[in-house]
């Protein structure tokens, strides 16, 4: 068969099909046209396709291309007619009827992450003890993370191997009075004690605040350590704050959060920003687990934020939120909190 004969057969089929499809008025008539043109056994397209075999080899690519174009145009015209007649939106399209009386599919509900639950719970307990919630940035400068906290230049806590230093411009951080005294390198804060400084720099005394948030340290993950974890910082500054009040607040907090039967202990310790300092442990699973550090605000810290240590005193504490959460929910491996395994996390639905 000659190519021009083949092409003109296709053109007249397309013309006729388009004209009929433009005028079709019922879904039954449309279905007849669909069978007439695209029917798998004896549709017009099928018959023309068979003629392809008799086309000269050199004309076959052009004939095939033309055939595909016409087939696509007829299918598009069929789709337009279907849409115009509203065919295919329900029963005809899927062969399945829509039953509005069937119950809907229930969407799977998420649950609140145990750490989020813990953060809210801690805020609630500390709120009852008169502490206001404050926030601070996770990207910090060295003034707030170290210098103002009495951590000298050569202190091991400033080692690049123990911190996540960033190539971040300091101008991106919130301004504060002491910030112009420090080098420019920023870091992901390694402790929430940074917020003590920010609050004392900007808020009037007396102060009684907590601050909860993420901190970052390049610690190798194990059952009780993770490189990103949360801390709750507490700070109370007033005229005559004493170590006895610190112990009372931490004991009241632990009893309220962990339950009346919890055993906690204070161990003498050292932090550059508190003097004296203690480490706070609770008894769990046959061993003492450290859940925080605390102490009386060091006079050098008061000096760095312009507070007179002769007139004011204060205590501060920083507790590991994951450790508290694990104790309360009976979680034995901190890594389970961050695997994003819904089967694990949904156990703690409220
Ligand atoms: C501090 O971070 C001090 N800023 C706490 C402080 C605040 C002392 C105010 C005095 C006054 P420390 O490095 O010990 O201290 O961390 C506090 C708690 O964070 C630890 O007791 C522990 O519960 C938790 N913690 C520390 N490292 C990790 C880690 N890698 N993963 C999970 N929790 C951790």
Coordinates of C-alpha atoms and ligand atoms in Angstrom, one line a residue:
X1 CA 0.0 0.0 0.0
X2 CA 1.3 3.5 -0.8
X3 CA 2.0 5.9 2.0
X4 CA -0.3 8.7 0.8
X5 CA -3.2 6.2 0.6
X6 CA -2.5 5.1 4.2
X7 CA -2.3 8.7 5.4
X8 CA -5.5 9.8 3.7
X9 CA -7.4 6.7 5.1
X10 CA -6.2 7.8 8.6
X11 CA -7.1 11.5 8.0
X12 CA -10.7 10.7 6.9
X13 CA -11.1 8.4 9.9
X14 CA -9.9 11.1 12.2
X15 CA -12.3 13.7 10.6
X16 CA -15.3 11.4 10.8
X17 CA -14.5 10.3 14.4
X18 CA -14.1 13.9 15.6
X19 CA -17.3 15.0 14.0
X20 CA -19.3 12.1 15.5
X21 CA -17.7 12.6 19.0
X22 CA -18.5 16.3 18.9
X23 CA -22.1 15.6 18.4
X24 CA -22.6 12.5 20.6
X25 CA -25.4 13.0 23.1
X26 CA -25.6 9.9 25.3
X27 CA -23.2 7.6 27.1
X28 CA -24.5 4.6 25.1
X29 CA -23.8 6.3 21.8
X30 CA -20.4 7.3 23.1
X31 CA -19.6 3.7 24.0
X32 CA -20.6 2.6 20.5
X33 CA -18.2 5.1 19.0
X34 CA -15.4 4.0 21.3
X35 CA -15.9 0.4 20.1
X36 CA -16.1 1.5 16.5
X37 CA -12.9 3.4 16.5
X38 CA -10.7 1.9 19.3
X39 CA -12.3 -1.6 19.7
X40 CA -9.5 -4.2 20.3
X41 CA -10.8 -6.7 17.7
X42 CA -12.6 -4.9 14.9
X43 CA -12.1 -1.2 15.7
X44 CA -11.3 1.1 12.7
X45 CA -7.8 1.9 14.1
X46 CA -7.1 -1.8 14.4
X47 CA -8.0 -2.4 10.8
X48 CA -5.8 0.5 9.6
X49 CA -3.0 -0.8 11.8
X50 CA -3.1 -4.1 10.0
X51 CA -2.4 -2.2 6.7
X52 CA 0.9 -1.1 8.1
X53 CA 2.3 -4.4 7.1
X54 CA 1.8 -3.7 3.5
X55 CA 3.6 -0.3 3.5
X56 CA 6.9 -0.1 1.8
X57 CA 9.8 -0.6 4.3
X58 CA 11.3 2.9 3.7
X59 CA 7.8 4.5 4.4
X60 CA 7.2 2.5 7.5
X61 CA 8.6 5.0 10.1
X62 CA 6.5 7.9 8.7
X63 CA 3.4 5.7 8.5
X64 CA 3.9 4.5 12.1
X65 CA 4.3 8.1 13.3
X66 CA 1.1 9.2 11.5
X67 CA -0.8 6.2 12.9
X68 CA 0.3 7.1 16.5
X69 CA -0.8 10.8 16.0
X70 CA -4.2 9.8 14.7
X71 CA -4.7 7.2 17.5
X72 CA -3.8 9.8 20.2
X73 CA -6.1 12.4 18.6
X74 CA -9.1 10.0 18.6
X75 CA -8.4 9.0 22.2
X76 CA -8.2 12.6 23.2
X77 CA -11.6 13.3 21.5
X78 CA -13.1 10.3 23.2
X79 CA -11.8 11.6 26.6
X80 CA -13.3 15.1 25.9
X81 CA -16.7 13.6 25.0
X82 CA -16.6 11.4 28.1
X83 CA -15.9 14.5 30.2
X84 CA -18.7 16.5 28.5
X85 CA -21.2 13.7 29.2
X86 CA -20.0 13.1 32.8
X87 CA -19.1 9.6 31.9
X88 CA -16.4 7.9 33.9
X89 CA -16.8 9.9 37.1
X90 CA -18.4 7.1 39.0
X91 CA -19.8 3.7 37.9
X92 CA -18.7 3.7 34.3
X93 CA -15.1 4.6 35.1
X94 CA -14.2 2.0 37.6
X95 CA -17.0 -0.5 37.2
X96 CA -17.5 -0.1 40.9
X97 CA -20.5 1.8 42.2
X98 CA -20.1 4.4 45.0
X99 CA -21.9 3.4 48.2
X100 CA -22.2 6.5 50.4
X101 CA -23.5 4.4 53.3
X102 CA -20.1 2.6 53.7
X103 CA -18.0 3.7 56.7
X104 CA -15.1 6.0 55.8
X105 CA -11.4 5.0 56.1
X106 CA -10.2 6.2 59.5
X107 CA -6.9 8.2 59.1
X108 CA -4.1 7.0 61.4
X109 CA -3.6 9.4 64.2
X110 CA -0.2 10.5 65.3
X111 CA 0.9 10.6 69.0
X112 CA 2.8 13.2 70.9
X113 CA 6.5 12.3 71.1
X114 CA 7.5 11.3 74.7
X115 CA 10.1 14.1 74.8
X116 CA 7.5 16.7 73.9
X117 CA 5.2 15.2 76.6
X118 CA 8.2 15.4 79.0
X119 CA 9.0 19.0 78.1
X120 CA 5.3 20.0 78.7
X121 CA 5.2 18.1 82.0
X122 CA 8.4 19.7 83.3
X123 CA 7.1 23.2 82.4
X124 CA 4.0 22.5 84.3
X125 CA 5.8 21.3 87.5
X126 CA 8.3 24.1 87.4
X127 CA 5.5 26.6 86.7
X128 CA 3.8 25.5 90.0
X129 CA 7.1 26.2 91.7
X130 CA 7.0 29.8 90.3
X131 CA 9.5 29.5 87.4
X132 CA 8.7 31.3 84.2
X133 CA 9.7 29.8 80.8
X134 CA 12.3 31.5 78.6
X135 CA 13.9 30.6 75.4
X136 CA 17.4 31.0 73.8
X137 CA 18.9 30.4 70.4
X138 CA 20.4 27.0 69.5
X139 CA 23.3 28.6 67.6
X140 CA 25.4 30.5 70.1
X141 CA 28.5 32.7 70.2
X142 CA 31.4 31.9 72.5
X143 CA 30.5 34.7 74.9
X144 CA 27.2 33.0 76.0
X145 CA 28.4 29.4 75.7
X146 CA 31.7 29.9 77.5
X147 CA 33.2 33.3 78.3
X148 CA 30.4 34.7 80.4
X149 CA 30.0 31.3 82.1
X150 CA 33.5 31.6 83.4
X151 CA 34.9 28.9 81.1
X152 CA 38.4 30.2 80.2
X153 CA 40.1 30.1 76.8
X154 CA 42.2 27.0 77.6
X155 CA 39.3 25.0 79.2
X156 CA 38.9 21.5 77.7
X157 CA 35.1 22.2 77.4
X158 CA 36.0 24.6 74.5
X159 CA 37.9 22.0 72.6
X160 CA 36.7 21.7 68.9
X161 CA 36.5 17.9 69.4
X162 CA 33.9 18.4 72.1
X163 CA 31.7 21.0 70.3
X164 CA 30.0 21.6 67.0
X165 CA 31.6 24.8 65.8
X166 CA 30.0 26.5 62.8
X167 CA 31.2 28.9 60.1
X168 CA 28.2 31.1 61.0
X169 CA 28.3 34.9 61.0
X170 CA 27.9 36.3 64.5
X171 CA 25.8 39.1 63.1
X172 CA 23.0 36.6 62.6
X173 CA 22.7 36.2 66.4
X174 CA 20.7 38.2 68.8
X175 CA 22.7 41.2 70.1
X176 CA 23.6 41.5 73.8
X177 CA 25.8 43.7 75.9
X178 CA 28.8 41.5 76.3
X179 CA 28.9 40.1 72.8
X180 CA 31.5 42.5 71.4
X181 CA 34.2 41.0 73.6
X182 CA 34.5 37.6 72.0
X183 CA 35.8 35.8 69.0
X184 CA 33.5 35.4 66.0
X185 CA 33.2 31.6 65.7
X186 CA 29.7 30.3 66.6
X187 CA 28.6 26.9 67.7
X188 CA 25.6 24.7 68.3
X189 CA 25.1 25.4 72.0
X190 CA 26.5 22.6 74.2
X191 CA 24.3 23.5 77.2
X192 CA 21.3 25.5 78.0
X193 CA 23.3 27.5 80.6
X194 CA 23.7 30.0 77.8
X195 CA 20.2 31.1 78.5
X196 CA 21.2 32.1 82.1
X197 CA 23.5 34.7 80.6
X198 CA 21.0 35.9 78.0
X199 CA 18.3 36.3 80.7
X200 CA 20.6 38.1 83.3
X201 CA 21.8 40.4 80.5
X202 CA 18.3 41.5 79.6
X203 CA 15.8 41.0 82.4
X204 CA 15.4 42.9 85.6
X205 CA 16.1 41.2 89.0
X206 CA 14.9 39.2 90.8
X207 CA 14.6 36.3 88.4
X208 CA 13.1 32.8 88.5
X209 CA 13.2 31.1 85.1
X210 CA 13.5 27.8 83.4
X211 CA 14.6 27.2 79.8
X212 CA 14.1 24.0 77.9
X213 CA 15.6 23.1 74.6
X214 CA 18.0 21.1 72.4
X215 CA 21.8 21.0 73.0
X216 CA 24.5 19.4 70.9
X217 CA 27.7 17.5 71.7
X218 CA 29.8 15.1 69.6
X219 CA 29.2 12.3 72.1
X220 CA 29.2 8.7 70.8
X221 CA 25.6 7.4 71.0
X222 CA 25.0 4.7 73.6
X223 CA 22.1 3.7 75.9
X224 CA 22.3 7.0 77.9
X225 CA 24.1 9.4 75.5
X226 CA 23.0 11.0 72.2
X227 CA 24.7 13.8 70.2
X228 CA 21.5 15.9 70.3
X229 CA 19.6 15.9 73.5
X230 CA 17.5 18.3 75.6
X231 CA 18.2 20.1 78.9
X232 CA 16.1 22.0 81.3
X233 CA 18.0 25.0 82.7
X234 CA 16.8 26.6 85.9
X235 CA 18.0 29.9 87.4
X236 CA 16.9 31.7 90.6
X237 CA 18.5 35.1 91.4
X238 CA 17.3 37.1 94.4
X239 CA 18.6 38.9 97.5
X240 CA 19.3 35.9 99.7
X241 CA 19.0 32.7 97.6
X242 CA 20.8 29.8 99.3
X243 CA 22.0 26.2 98.6
X244 CA 19.2 25.0 100.9
X245 CA 16.7 26.4 98.5
X246 CA 18.4 24.7 95.6
X247 CA 18.2 21.4 97.3
X248 CA 14.5 21.9 98.2
X249 CA 13.6 22.9 94.7
X250 CA 15.4 19.9 93.1
X251 CA 14.0 17.5 95.6
X252 CA 10.4 18.9 95.2
X253 CA 10.8 18.7 91.5
X254 CA 12.1 15.1 91.5
X255 CA 9.4 13.9 93.9
X256 CA 6.8 15.5 91.7
X257 CA 8.1 14.3 88.4
X258 CA 9.5 10.9 89.3
X259 CA 7.1 9.9 92.1
X260 CA 7.4 10.0 95.9
X261 CA 9.4 6.8 96.2
X262 CA 12.4 8.0 94.2
X263 CA 15.8 8.1 95.8
X264 CA 18.0 11.1 94.7
X265 CA 21.4 12.1 95.9
X266 CA 23.7 15.2 95.5
X267 CA 27.4 14.6 94.9
X268 CA 30.0 17.4 95.2
X269 CA 31.1 18.4 91.8
X270 CA 32.7 21.2 89.7
X271 CA 31.2 23.5 87.1
X272 CA 33.1 26.7 86.2
X273 CA 29.9 28.8 86.5
X274 CA 28.7 27.6 89.9
X275 CA 30.4 27.5 93.3
X276 CA 29.8 25.2 95.1
X277 CA 28.6 22.7 92.5
X278 CA 26.7 19.4 92.8
X279 CA 25.8 16.5 90.5
X280 CA 22.3 15.2 90.9
X281 CA 21.6 11.4 90.6
X282 CA 18.6 9.2 90.9
X283 CA 18.4 5.5 91.7
X284 CA 17.2 3.4 88.8
X285 CA 17.5 -0.2 87.7
X286 CA 20.0 -1.0 90.5
X287 CA 22.3 1.9 89.8
X288 CA 22.7 5.7 90.3
X289 CA 21.9 7.6 87.1
X290 CA 23.1 11.2 86.8
X291 CA 20.3 13.5 85.6
X292 CA 21.9 16.9 86.1
X293 CA 24.3 19.4 87.5
X294 CA 23.6 22.4 89.8
X295 CA 25.2 24.9 92.1
X296 CA 25.3 28.5 93.4
X297 CA 25.9 31.1 90.6
X298 CA 29.7 31.9 90.6
X299 CA 30.5 35.6 91.4
X300 CA 32.5 35.8 88.1
X301 CA 29.3 35.0 86.2
X302 CA 27.5 37.8 88.0
X303 CA 30.4 40.2 87.2
X304 CA 30.2 39.3 83.5
X305 CA 26.6 40.3 83.3
X306 CA 26.9 43.4 85.5
X307 CA 25.2 42.0 88.6
X308 CA 26.7 42.8 92.0
X309 CA 27.4 39.5 93.8
X310 CA 27.5 41.2 97.1
X311 CA 23.9 42.3 96.7
X312 CA 22.5 39.3 94.9
X313 CA 22.9 35.5 95.0
X314 CA 21.4 32.7 93.0
X315 CA 21.4 29.1 92.1
X316 CA 21.3 27.3 88.7
X317 CA 20.7 23.8 87.5
X318 CA 20.7 21.9 84.2
X319 CA 18.9 18.6 83.9
X320 CA 19.0 16.0 81.1
X321 CA 15.4 15.8 79.7
X322 CA 16.0 12.5 78.0
X323 CA 17.2 10.8 81.2
X324 CA 14.1 12.1 83.0
X325 CA 11.8 10.9 80.2
X326 CA 13.4 7.5 80.1
X327 CA 13.1 7.1 83.9
X328 CA 9.4 8.0 83.8
X329 CA 8.4 5.9 80.8
X330 CA 10.7 2.9 81.5
X331 CA 12.8 3.5 78.4
X332 CA 16.2 1.8 78.7
X333 CA 17.9 3.1 75.5
X334 CA 18.0 6.8 74.6
X335 CA 18.5 5.9 70.9
X336 CA 14.9 4.5 70.8
X337 CA 13.6 8.0 71.2
X338 CA 15.2 9.1 67.9
X339 CA 14.7 6.1 65.6
X340 CA 11.3 7.5 64.5
X341 CA 9.8 4.0 64.8
X342 CA 6.1 4.6 65.1
X343 CA 5.5 1.2 66.7
X344 CA 7.8 2.2 69.6
X345 CA 6.6 5.8 69.9
X346 CA 2.9 5.0 69.7
X347 CA 3.3 3.1 73.0
X348 CA 3.4 6.4 74.8
X349 CA 0.2 7.9 73.4
X350 CA -1.6 10.0 76.0
Ligands
LIG1 C1 25.8 20.7 82.1 O1 25.5 20.7 81.0 C2 25.7 22.0 82.9 N1 25.3 23.1 82.1 C3 24.6 21.8 84.0 C4 24.6 22.9 85.0 C5 23.7 23.9 84.8 C6 25.4 22.8 86.1 C7 23.6 25.0 85.8 C8 25.4 23.8 87.0 C9 24.5 24.9 86.9 P1 26.4 18.2 82.2 O2 27.4 18.2 81.2 O3 26.7 17.3 83.4 O4 26.2 19.7 82.8 O5 25.0 17.8 81.6 C10 23.8 17.9 82.4 C11 22.9 16.6 82.1 O6 22.7 16.5 80.7 C12 23.6 15.3 82.5 O7 23.5 15.1 83.8 C13 22.8 14.3 81.7 O8 21.6 14.1 82.3 C14 22.5 15.1 80.4 N2 23.5 14.8 79.3 C15 24.8 15.1 79.2 N3 25.3 14.6 78.1 C16 24.3 13.9 77.5 C17 24.2 13.1 76.2 N4 25.1 13.0 75.4 N5 23.0 12.5 76.0 C18 21.9 12.7 76.8 N6 22.0 13.4 78.0 C19 23.1 14.0 78.3

